[in-house]
Amino acid sequence: MKFRMTYIITRILLLIILGCNSPEFTSLKMYVNENNLEKAEENGLLALEKEPENALIPYILAVDVYLEKKNYKDFARMLDETMLRNPDQKLERPFKIGNDPIITVGDAVKVYREQEWGTTYNAGVSNFNDGDNLKAIENFELAALIWPVKGMTYGTLSALYLEIGNGSKASEVIKEGLKYAPDDEQVNLAAATIALELEDFDNAIKYYLKASKVSKNPGPIMRKLIFLYIDLGKYEEAIDYSLEALRSYPNDADIYYNMGVLYQKLALADFNTARENFLIISDMENPDQEKLKEIYQQFRSAKKYSIDAKEYFQQTLNLETEDTGAGEAVSEMKKMIRQMNEIFIPSVEKMMD
């Protein structure tokens, strides 16, 4: 009697379980086991409509049907559908990756995305190295479909489009990258590169700033931004950002060198203007005293910037294991300071009442 009761309960549980699954879902799994992928796909697509909340259906279609058929576009589409339905739904057959248990469809989707993204991305790199840019682009685009939040894909793909001269496609790719991976370092660096190509300097600065904030190694990015500020003549911003960079990286020789270049440019700007005005006014019998005062202040300013530049170049020398140009820059600044101290400033002082 006890055995009969257990048998009845088992039958009831079995009916409940089977009753939860549509015949199409059951057929999907059966045809997968038989390796009949065409019939599995047919029944799986029907099951999607019959059980709109069951995340196992798109998951099985993705990994057991479309992945087997190397149909990466539908593979990616079904992974997306799985996550939309219920990423916390339990797998029928949990598995392990190393010591990590993979229990839910969301866990499994992440594993498959990473695995297939790596395969497809590496295939694209191989295509590129072989000179097959079109095939490389195809694989990188598939990689972006498989794992949309992987920013490296967009950076590489946009760079490839730029290399073949298709700036509009590069811009489209980065727009997608910023949509799916707005906080990714590579995406923001690529966005800055494209902005520079388009001479959109405000956005280039914005993306460099974002990239430096999310990067684990922001030093090289900060140096690029400092040079951009210098090239644009945004000297105050360059100084402020350089000082911020030095607080974070006090032993970075490149940042000290950039600071030296910045102050050198400021010094030359004031020096050249002052010298030009001095050569004009020195031929006058009664030079304008207000103009002389202005020239005098310009030379004094140039001297101050020159001293600052010399000190930053000297600090670069102290930090570098090999002189990469800072030594010559120090000599140039010393020469410029000497010219102002011995020639220009005393000459202006003599002309002033």
mmCIF file of C-alpha atoms in Angstrom:
data_model
loop_
_atom_site.group_PDB
_atom_site.id
_atom_site.type_symbol
_atom_site.label_atom_id
_atom_site.label_comp_id
_atom_site.label_asym_id
_atom_site.label_seq_id
_atom_site.Cartn_x
_atom_site.Cartn_y
_atom_site.Cartn_z
ATOM 1 C CA MET A 1 0.000 0.000 0.000
ATOM 2 C CA LYS A 2 2.857 2.339 0.820
ATOM 3 C CA PHE A 3 4.512 1.503 -2.533
ATOM 4 C CA ARG A 4 1.253 2.194 -4.401
ATOM 5 C CA MET A 5 0.894 5.622 -2.715
ATOM 6 C CA THR A 6 4.452 6.571 -3.746
ATOM 7 C CA TYR A 7 3.735 5.444 -7.310
ATOM 8 C CA ILE A 8 0.573 7.584 -7.455
ATOM 9 C CA ILE A 9 2.403 10.669 -6.133
ATOM 10 C CA THR A 10 5.191 10.154 -8.668
ATOM 11 C CA ARG A 11 2.692 9.930 -11.516
ATOM 12 C CA ILE A 12 1.000 13.137 -10.346
ATOM 13 C CA LEU A 13 4.340 14.993 -10.183
ATOM 14 C CA LEU A 14 5.277 13.716 -13.625
ATOM 15 C CA LEU A 15 1.974 14.925 -15.072
ATOM 16 C CA ILE A 16 2.467 18.350 -13.463
ATOM 17 C CA ILE A 17 5.988 18.633 -14.900
ATOM 18 C CA LEU A 18 4.925 17.529 -18.366
ATOM 19 C CA GLY A 19 1.889 19.762 -18.173
ATOM 20 C CA CYS A 20 4.147 22.798 -17.706
ATOM 21 C CA ASN A 21 5.932 22.180 -20.998
ATOM 22 C CA SER A 22 4.375 22.628 -24.408
ATOM 23 C CA PRO A 23 4.649 19.717 -26.865
ATOM 24 C CA GLU A 24 6.831 21.976 -29.030
ATOM 25 C CA PHE A 25 9.318 22.508 -26.194
ATOM 26 C CA THR A 26 9.420 18.793 -25.503
ATOM 27 C CA SER A 27 9.982 18.154 -29.226
ATOM 28 C CA LEU A 28 12.730 20.787 -29.295
ATOM 29 C CA LYS A 29 14.690 18.885 -26.655
ATOM 30 C CA MET A 30 13.991 15.534 -28.254
ATOM 31 C CA TYR A 31 15.257 16.662 -31.663
ATOM 32 C CA VAL A 32 18.320 18.257 -30.061
ATOM 33 C CA ASN A 33 19.135 14.879 -28.483
ATOM 34 C CA GLU A 34 18.715 13.258 -31.897
ATOM 35 C CA ASN A 35 20.931 15.937 -33.479
ATOM 36 C CA ASN A 36 18.132 16.841 -35.884
ATOM 37 C CA LEU A 37 18.841 20.563 -35.827
ATOM 38 C CA GLU A 38 16.340 21.520 -38.514
ATOM 39 C CA LYS A 39 13.402 19.962 -36.675
ATOM 40 C CA ALA A 40 14.748 21.255 -33.374
ATOM 41 C CA GLU A 41 14.795 24.805 -34.755
ATOM 42 C CA GLU A 42 11.311 24.424 -36.206
ATOM 43 C CA ASN A 43 9.820 23.264 -32.909
ATOM 44 C CA GLY A 44 11.865 25.715 -30.876
ATOM 45 C CA LEU A 45 10.525 28.686 -32.818
ATOM 46 C CA LEU A 46 6.982 27.419 -32.248
ATOM 47 C CA ALA A 47 7.719 26.887 -28.551
ATOM 48 C CA LEU A 48 8.882 30.507 -28.240
ATOM 49 C CA GLU A 49 5.328 31.627 -28.981
ATOM 50 C CA LYS A 50 3.652 28.936 -26.882
ATOM 51 C CA GLU A 51 5.737 29.685 -23.765
ATOM 52 C CA PRO A 52 6.613 33.394 -23.886
ATOM 53 C CA GLU A 53 8.113 33.429 -20.360
ATOM 54 C CA ASN A 54 10.223 30.280 -20.568
ATOM 55 C CA ALA A 55 13.878 31.378 -20.846
ATOM 56 C CA LEU A 56 15.068 27.815 -21.454
ATOM 57 C CA ILE A 57 13.596 27.787 -24.960
ATOM 58 C CA PRO A 58 15.698 30.602 -26.455
ATOM 59 C CA TYR A 59 18.662 29.358 -24.423
ATOM 60 C CA ILE A 60 18.465 25.855 -25.932
ATOM 61 C CA LEU A 61 17.911 27.294 -29.386
ATOM 62 C CA ALA A 62 21.010 29.459 -28.915
ATOM 63 C CA VAL A 63 23.504 26.924 -27.559
ATOM 64 C CA ASP A 64 22.184 23.604 -28.881
ATOM 65 C CA VAL A 65 20.887 24.671 -32.292
ATOM 66 C CA TYR A 66 22.295 27.940 -33.625
ATOM 67 C CA LEU A 67 25.746 27.583 -32.103
ATOM 68 C CA GLU A 68 25.993 24.076 -33.542
ATOM 69 C CA LYS A 69 24.996 25.475 -36.939
ATOM 70 C CA LYS A 70 27.523 28.338 -36.588
ATOM 71 C CA ASN A 71 24.632 30.740 -37.057
ATOM 72 C CA TYR A 72 26.077 33.454 -34.824
ATOM 73 C CA LYS A 73 23.495 36.108 -35.617
ATOM 74 C CA ASP A 74 20.583 33.972 -34.404
ATOM 75 C CA PHE A 75 22.773 32.624 -31.599
ATOM 76 C CA ALA A 76 23.244 36.190 -30.337
ATOM 77 C CA ARG A 77 19.565 37.015 -30.886
ATOM 78 C CA MET A 78 18.437 34.039 -28.769
ATOM 79 C CA LEU A 79 20.909 34.873 -26.001
ATOM 80 C CA ASP A 80 19.373 38.356 -25.867
ATOM 81 C CA GLU A 81 15.890 36.809 -25.734
ATOM 82 C CA THR A 82 16.980 34.523 -22.903
ATOM 83 C CA MET A 83 18.117 37.473 -20.816
ATOM 84 C CA LEU A 84 14.953 39.417 -21.574
ATOM 85 C CA ARG A 85 12.741 36.559 -20.426
ATOM 86 C CA ASN A 86 14.262 35.458 -17.137
ATOM 87 C CA PRO A 87 18.032 35.373 -16.507
ATOM 88 C CA ASP A 88 17.430 33.779 -13.078
ATOM 89 C CA GLN A 89 15.635 30.714 -14.426
ATOM 90 C CA LYS A 90 17.388 27.514 -13.425
ATOM 91 C CA LEU A 91 19.162 25.351 -15.973
ATOM 92 C CA GLU A 92 17.916 21.818 -16.441
ATOM 93 C CA ARG A 93 21.516 20.674 -16.593
ATOM 94 C CA PRO A 94 23.763 22.860 -14.407
ATOM 95 C CA PHE A 95 27.509 22.641 -15.036
ATOM 96 C CA LYS A 96 30.804 23.981 -13.735
ATOM 97 C CA ILE A 97 33.508 26.240 -15.144
ATOM 98 C CA GLY A 98 36.528 25.423 -13.037
ATOM 99 C CA ASN A 99 35.172 25.534 -9.502
ATOM 100 C CA ASP A 100 32.342 27.934 -10.337
ATOM 101 C CA PRO A 101 28.870 26.390 -10.567
ATOM 102 C CA ILE A 102 26.735 27.602 -13.483
ATOM 103 C CA ILE A 103 23.163 27.231 -12.276
ATOM 104 C CA THR A 104 20.998 29.819 -14.041
ATOM 105 C CA VAL A 105 20.510 30.612 -17.715
ATOM 106 C CA GLY A 106 21.961 34.080 -17.027
ATOM 107 C CA ASP A 107 25.174 32.514 -15.728
ATOM 108 C CA ALA A 108 25.338 30.233 -18.738
ATOM 109 C CA VAL A 109 24.678 33.037 -21.225
ATOM 110 C CA LYS A 110 27.665 34.951 -19.834
ATOM 111 C CA VAL A 111 29.886 31.883 -20.240
ATOM 112 C CA TYR A 112 28.808 31.308 -23.834
ATOM 113 C CA ARG A 113 29.079 34.984 -24.725
ATOM 114 C CA GLU A 114 32.637 35.146 -23.439
ATOM 115 C CA GLN A 115 33.631 31.885 -25.107
ATOM 116 C CA GLU A 116 32.188 32.676 -28.536
ATOM 117 C CA TRP A 117 33.172 36.337 -28.420
ATOM 118 C CA GLY A 118 36.785 35.290 -27.866
ATOM 119 C CA THR A 119 36.662 32.807 -30.742
ATOM 120 C CA THR A 120 35.097 35.288 -33.160
ATOM 121 C CA TYR A 121 37.220 38.266 -32.104
ATOM 122 C CA ASN A 122 40.437 36.264 -32.413
ATOM 123 C CA ALA A 123 39.321 35.103 -35.842
ATOM 124 C CA GLY A 124 38.941 38.753 -36.819
ATOM 125 C CA VAL A 125 42.450 39.525 -35.583
ATOM 126 C CA SER A 126 43.781 36.596 -37.602
ATOM 127 C CA ASN A 127 41.930 37.827 -40.704
ATOM 128 C CA PHE A 128 43.400 41.298 -40.230
ATOM 129 C CA ASN A 129 46.931 39.935 -39.847
ATOM 130 C CA ASP A 130 46.407 37.985 -43.099
ATOM 131 C CA GLY A 131 45.347 41.180 -44.872
ATOM 132 C CA ASP A 132 41.701 40.122 -45.260
ATOM 133 C CA ASN A 133 40.046 43.300 -43.944
ATOM 134 C CA LEU A 134 36.548 42.412 -45.165
ATOM 135 C CA LYS A 135 36.536 39.082 -43.330
ATOM 136 C CA ALA A 136 38.037 40.771 -40.274
ATOM 137 C CA ILE A 137 35.220 43.331 -40.280
ATOM 138 C CA GLU A 138 32.646 40.541 -40.613
ATOM 139 C CA ASN A 139 34.043 38.707 -37.592
ATOM 140 C CA PHE A 140 34.395 41.844 -35.471
ATOM 141 C CA GLU A 141 30.785 42.767 -36.243
ATOM 142 C CA LEU A 142 29.692 39.270 -35.212
ATOM 143 C CA ALA A 143 31.724 39.611 -32.022
ATOM 144 C CA ALA A 144 29.851 42.826 -31.228
ATOM 145 C CA LEU A 145 26.547 41.012 -31.707
ATOM 146 C CA ILE A 146 27.572 38.114 -29.490
ATOM 147 C CA TRP A 147 28.736 40.275 -26.578
ATOM 148 C CA PRO A 148 27.516 43.860 -27.067
ATOM 149 C CA VAL A 149 29.013 45.245 -23.847
ATOM 150 C CA LYS A 150 32.579 44.219 -24.760
ATOM 151 C CA GLY A 151 34.060 47.592 -25.594
ATOM 152 C CA MET A 152 37.279 46.264 -27.128
ATOM 153 C CA THR A 153 35.335 45.116 -30.185
ATOM 154 C CA TYR A 154 34.091 48.601 -31.046
ATOM 155 C CA GLY A 155 37.518 50.137 -30.557
ATOM 156 C CA THR A 156 39.171 47.605 -32.867
ATOM 157 C CA LEU A 157 36.411 47.708 -35.486
ATOM 158 C CA SER A 158 36.305 51.505 -35.635
ATOM 159 C CA ALA A 159 40.099 51.639 -35.966
ATOM 160 C CA LEU A 160 39.892 49.193 -38.873
ATOM 161 C CA TYR A 161 37.234 51.287 -40.593
ATOM 162 C CA LEU A 162 39.413 54.371 -40.159
ATOM 163 C CA GLU A 163 42.375 52.500 -41.621
ATOM 164 C CA ILE A 164 40.463 51.653 -44.789
ATOM 165 C CA GLY A 165 39.191 55.224 -45.051
ATOM 166 C CA ASN A 166 35.573 54.710 -44.002
ATOM 167 C CA GLY A 167 35.158 57.363 -41.322
ATOM 168 C CA SER A 168 31.349 57.311 -41.416
ATOM 169 C CA LYS A 169 31.249 53.593 -40.551
ATOM 170 C CA ALA A 170 33.815 54.156 -37.825
ATOM 171 C CA SER A 171 31.524 56.798 -36.337
ATOM 172 C CA GLU A 172 28.521 54.458 -36.520
ATOM 173 C CA VAL A 173 30.455 51.709 -34.734
ATOM 174 C CA ILE A 174 31.488 54.035 -31.927
ATOM 175 C CA LYS A 175 27.923 55.272 -31.485
ATOM 176 C CA GLU A 176 26.940 51.649 -30.873
ATOM 177 C CA GLY A 177 29.879 51.227 -28.534
ATOM 178 C CA LEU A 178 28.913 54.271 -26.496
ATOM 179 C CA LYS A 179 25.357 52.925 -26.337
ATOM 180 C CA TYR A 180 26.286 49.466 -25.012
ATOM 181 C CA ALA A 181 29.569 50.190 -23.205
ATOM 182 C CA PRO A 182 29.576 53.890 -22.261
ATOM 183 C CA ASP A 183 32.071 53.381 -19.437
ATOM 184 C CA ASP A 184 34.563 51.291 -21.389
ATOM 185 C CA GLU A 185 38.064 52.713 -21.766
ATOM 186 C CA GLN A 186 38.624 51.429 -25.311
ATOM 187 C CA VAL A 187 35.297 52.772 -26.542
ATOM 188 C CA ASN A 188 35.991 56.232 -25.160
ATOM 189 C CA LEU A 189 39.529 56.264 -26.561
ATOM 190 C CA ALA A 190 38.186 55.282 -29.976
ATOM 191 C CA ALA A 191 35.503 57.955 -29.695
ATOM 192 C CA ALA A 192 38.213 60.528 -28.906
ATOM 193 C CA THR A 193 40.249 59.398 -31.933
ATOM 194 C CA ILE A 194 37.263 59.765 -34.257
ATOM 195 C CA ALA A 195 36.401 63.163 -32.773
ATOM 196 C CA LEU A 196 39.964 64.288 -33.511
ATOM 197 C CA GLU A 197 39.631 63.038 -37.098
ATOM 198 C CA LEU A 198 36.495 65.181 -37.421
ATOM 199 C CA GLU A 199 38.211 68.115 -35.651
ATOM 200 C CA ASP A 200 35.519 67.922 -32.982
ATOM 201 C CA PHE A 201 37.939 68.911 -30.242
ATOM 202 C CA ASP A 202 35.399 69.466 -27.468
ATOM 203 C CA ASN A 203 34.173 65.884 -27.773
ATOM 204 C CA ALA A 204 37.739 64.599 -28.077
ATOM 205 C CA ILE A 205 38.513 66.227 -24.726
ATOM 206 C CA LYS A 206 35.308 64.829 -23.216
ATOM 207 C CA TYR A 207 36.088 61.267 -24.276
ATOM 208 C CA TYR A 208 39.732 61.467 -23.178
ATOM 209 C CA LEU A 209 38.591 62.681 -19.768
ATOM 210 C CA LYS A 210 36.087 59.812 -19.500
ATOM 211 C CA ALA A 211 38.666 57.252 -20.628
ATOM 212 C CA SER A 212 41.211 58.477 -18.076
ATOM 213 C CA LYS A 213 38.661 58.174 -15.262
ATOM 214 C CA VAL A 214 37.741 54.557 -16.041
ATOM 215 C CA SER A 215 41.240 53.369 -17.020
ATOM 216 C CA LYS A 216 43.410 51.238 -14.742
ATOM 217 C CA ASN A 217 46.443 52.944 -16.289
ATOM 218 C CA PRO A 218 45.343 56.507 -17.064
ATOM 219 C CA GLY A 219 48.829 58.022 -17.344
ATOM 220 C CA PRO A 220 49.223 57.667 -21.156
ATOM 221 C CA ILE A 221 45.694 58.996 -21.693
ATOM 222 C CA MET A 222 46.349 61.998 -19.477
ATOM 223 C CA ARG A 223 49.485 62.768 -21.488
ATOM 224 C CA LYS A 224 47.479 62.710 -24.730
ATOM 225 C CA LEU A 225 44.967 65.108 -23.227
ATOM 226 C CA ILE A 226 47.692 67.488 -22.053
ATOM 227 C CA PHE A 227 49.149 67.590 -25.578
ATOM 228 C CA LEU A 228 45.684 68.205 -27.003
ATOM 229 C CA TYR A 229 45.156 71.145 -24.638
ATOM 230 C CA ILE A 230 48.572 72.513 -25.675
ATOM 231 C CA ASP A 231 47.873 72.080 -29.402
ATOM 232 C CA LEU A 232 44.555 73.900 -29.000
ATOM 233 C CA GLY A 233 46.207 76.743 -27.108
ATOM 234 C CA LYS A 234 44.166 75.942 -23.985
ATOM 235 C CA TYR A 235 47.138 76.626 -21.739
ATOM 236 C CA GLU A 236 45.281 77.216 -18.488
ATOM 237 C CA GLU A 237 43.413 73.929 -18.879
ATOM 238 C CA ALA A 238 46.703 72.227 -19.759
ATOM 239 C CA ILE A 239 48.378 73.567 -16.625
ATOM 240 C CA ASP A 240 45.494 72.625 -14.345
ATOM 241 C CA TYR A 241 45.206 69.136 -15.807
ATOM 242 C CA SER A 242 48.982 68.620 -15.769
ATOM 243 C CA LEU A 243 49.140 69.495 -12.077
ATOM 244 C CA GLU A 244 46.302 67.057 -11.453
ATOM 245 C CA ALA A 245 48.188 64.390 -13.410
ATOM 246 C CA LEU A 246 51.371 65.034 -11.431
ATOM 247 C CA ARG A 247 49.519 64.603 -8.147
ATOM 248 C CA SER A 248 48.468 61.169 -9.327
ATOM 249 C CA TYR A 249 51.771 60.291 -11.030
ATOM 250 C CA PRO A 250 54.540 62.285 -9.298
ATOM 251 C CA ASN A 251 57.318 60.206 -10.887
ATOM 252 C CA ASP A 252 56.089 60.232 -14.472
ATOM 253 C CA ALA A 253 58.856 61.774 -16.594
ATOM 254 C CA ASP A 254 56.560 62.216 -19.595
ATOM 255 C CA ILE A 255 54.177 64.442 -17.663
ATOM 256 C CA TYR A 256 57.070 66.621 -16.457
ATOM 257 C CA TYR A 257 58.308 66.870 -20.042
ATOM 258 C CA ASN A 258 54.837 67.875 -21.249
ATOM 259 C CA MET A 259 54.738 70.549 -18.551
ATOM 260 C CA GLY A 260 58.102 71.786 -19.794
ATOM 261 C CA VAL A 261 56.778 71.978 -23.358
ATOM 262 C CA LEU A 262 53.702 73.835 -22.136
ATOM 263 C CA TYR A 263 55.696 76.515 -20.268
ATOM 264 C CA GLN A 264 58.159 76.713 -23.152
ATOM 265 C CA LYS A 265 55.293 77.576 -25.501
ATOM 266 C CA LEU A 266 54.014 80.207 -23.077
ATOM 267 C CA ALA A 267 57.506 81.654 -22.762
ATOM 268 C CA LEU A 268 58.022 81.795 -26.540
ATOM 269 C CA ALA A 269 54.650 83.436 -27.087
ATOM 270 C CA ASP A 270 55.480 86.294 -24.696
ATOM 271 C CA PHE A 271 59.129 86.516 -25.777
ATOM 272 C CA ASN A 272 58.399 86.714 -29.512
ATOM 273 C CA THR A 273 55.721 89.371 -29.016
ATOM 274 C CA ALA A 274 57.945 91.409 -26.702
ATOM 275 C CA ARG A 275 60.973 91.163 -29.014
ATOM 276 C CA GLU A 276 58.949 92.189 -32.062
ATOM 277 C CA ASN A 277 57.548 95.220 -30.237
ATOM 278 C CA PHE A 278 61.000 96.053 -28.812
ATOM 279 C CA LEU A 279 62.622 96.089 -32.266
ATOM 280 C CA ILE A 280 59.958 98.527 -33.438
ATOM 281 C CA ILE A 281 60.100 100.889 -30.466
ATOM 282 C CA SER A 282 63.895 100.877 -30.150
ATOM 283 C CA ASP A 283 64.195 102.882 -33.395
ATOM 284 C CA MET A 284 62.000 105.670 -32.048
ATOM 285 C CA GLU A 285 63.515 108.859 -30.668
ATOM 286 C CA ASN A 286 60.793 109.241 -28.029
ATOM 287 C CA PRO A 287 59.420 105.796 -27.316
ATOM 288 C CA ASP A 288 56.006 105.495 -25.715
ATOM 289 C CA GLN A 289 56.599 104.831 -22.014
ATOM 290 C CA GLU A 290 53.378 102.893 -21.578
ATOM 291 C CA LYS A 291 54.361 100.666 -24.475
ATOM 292 C CA LEU A 292 57.797 100.169 -22.915
ATOM 293 C CA LYS A 293 56.187 99.096 -19.647
ATOM 294 C CA GLU A 294 54.072 96.587 -21.569
ATOM 295 C CA ILE A 295 57.147 95.203 -23.348
ATOM 296 C CA TYR A 296 59.027 95.034 -20.065
ATOM 297 C CA GLN A 297 56.249 93.010 -18.444
ATOM 298 C CA GLN A 298 56.131 90.678 -21.448
ATOM 299 C CA PHE A 299 59.853 89.959 -21.141
ATOM 300 C CA ARG A 300 59.467 89.411 -17.383
ATOM 301 C CA SER A 301 56.597 87.021 -18.030
ATOM 302 C CA ALA A 302 58.612 85.187 -20.685
ATOM 303 C CA LYS A 303 61.503 84.883 -18.242
ATOM 304 C CA LYS A 304 59.257 83.419 -15.540
ATOM 305 C CA TYR A 305 57.764 80.870 -17.951
ATOM 306 C CA SER A 306 61.255 80.009 -19.190
ATOM 307 C CA ILE A 307 62.433 79.304 -15.654
ATOM 308 C CA ASP A 308 59.382 77.098 -15.053
ATOM 309 C CA ALA A 309 60.004 75.264 -18.324
ATOM 310 C CA LYS A 310 63.688 74.732 -17.474
ATOM 311 C CA GLU A 311 62.786 73.284 -14.072
ATOM 312 C CA TYR A 312 60.251 70.836 -15.538
ATOM 313 C CA PHE A 313 62.707 69.736 -18.220
ATOM 314 C CA GLN A 314 65.363 69.306 -15.537
ATOM 315 C CA GLN A 315 62.981 67.207 -13.444
ATOM 316 C CA THR A 316 62.376 65.075 -16.544
ATOM 317 C CA LEU A 317 66.125 64.497 -16.816
ATOM 318 C CA ASN A 318 66.285 63.498 -13.154
ATOM 319 C CA LEU A 319 63.568 60.882 -13.641
ATOM 320 C CA GLU A 320 64.611 59.480 -17.029
ATOM 321 C CA THR A 321 67.078 56.635 -17.329
ATOM 322 C CA GLU A 322 67.950 57.879 -20.829
ATOM 323 C CA ASP A 323 67.834 61.466 -22.108
ATOM 324 C CA THR A 324 65.101 61.697 -24.753
ATOM 325 C CA GLY A 325 65.445 65.407 -25.461
ATOM 326 C CA ALA A 326 65.001 67.056 -22.092
ATOM 327 C CA GLY A 327 68.727 67.891 -21.846
ATOM 328 C CA GLU A 328 68.652 69.932 -25.045
ATOM 329 C CA ALA A 329 65.448 71.620 -23.877
ATOM 330 C CA VAL A 330 67.141 72.654 -20.624
ATOM 331 C CA SER A 331 69.991 74.220 -22.618
ATOM 332 C CA GLU A 332 67.542 76.116 -24.842
ATOM 333 C CA MET A 333 65.723 77.530 -21.829
ATOM 334 C CA LYS A 334 68.976 78.599 -20.189
ATOM 335 C CA LYS A 335 69.980 80.395 -23.399
ATOM 336 C CA MET A 336 66.630 82.146 -23.590
ATOM 337 C CA ILE A 337 66.797 83.249 -19.934
ATOM 338 C CA ARG A 338 70.342 84.540 -20.474
ATOM 339 C CA GLN A 339 69.235 86.598 -23.503
ATOM 340 C CA MET A 340 66.512 88.264 -21.470
ATOM 341 C CA ASN A 341 68.740 88.854 -18.448
ATOM 342 C CA GLU A 342 71.714 90.213 -20.397
ATOM 343 C CA ILE A 343 70.157 91.883 -23.449
ATOM 344 C CA PHE A 344 66.474 92.570 -23.610
ATOM 345 C CA ILE A 345 65.390 93.383 -20.054
ATOM 346 C CA PRO A 346 68.381 95.733 -19.372
ATOM 347 C CA SER A 347 67.825 97.451 -22.739
ATOM 348 C CA VAL A 348 64.196 98.137 -21.986
ATOM 349 C CA GLU A 349 65.066 99.359 -18.491
ATOM 350 C CA LYS A 350 67.529 101.897 -19.961
ATOM 351 C CA MET A 351 64.819 103.234 -22.304
ATOM 352 C CA MET A 352 62.301 103.651 -19.493
ATOM 353 C CA ASP A 353 62.226 106.959 -17.609
#
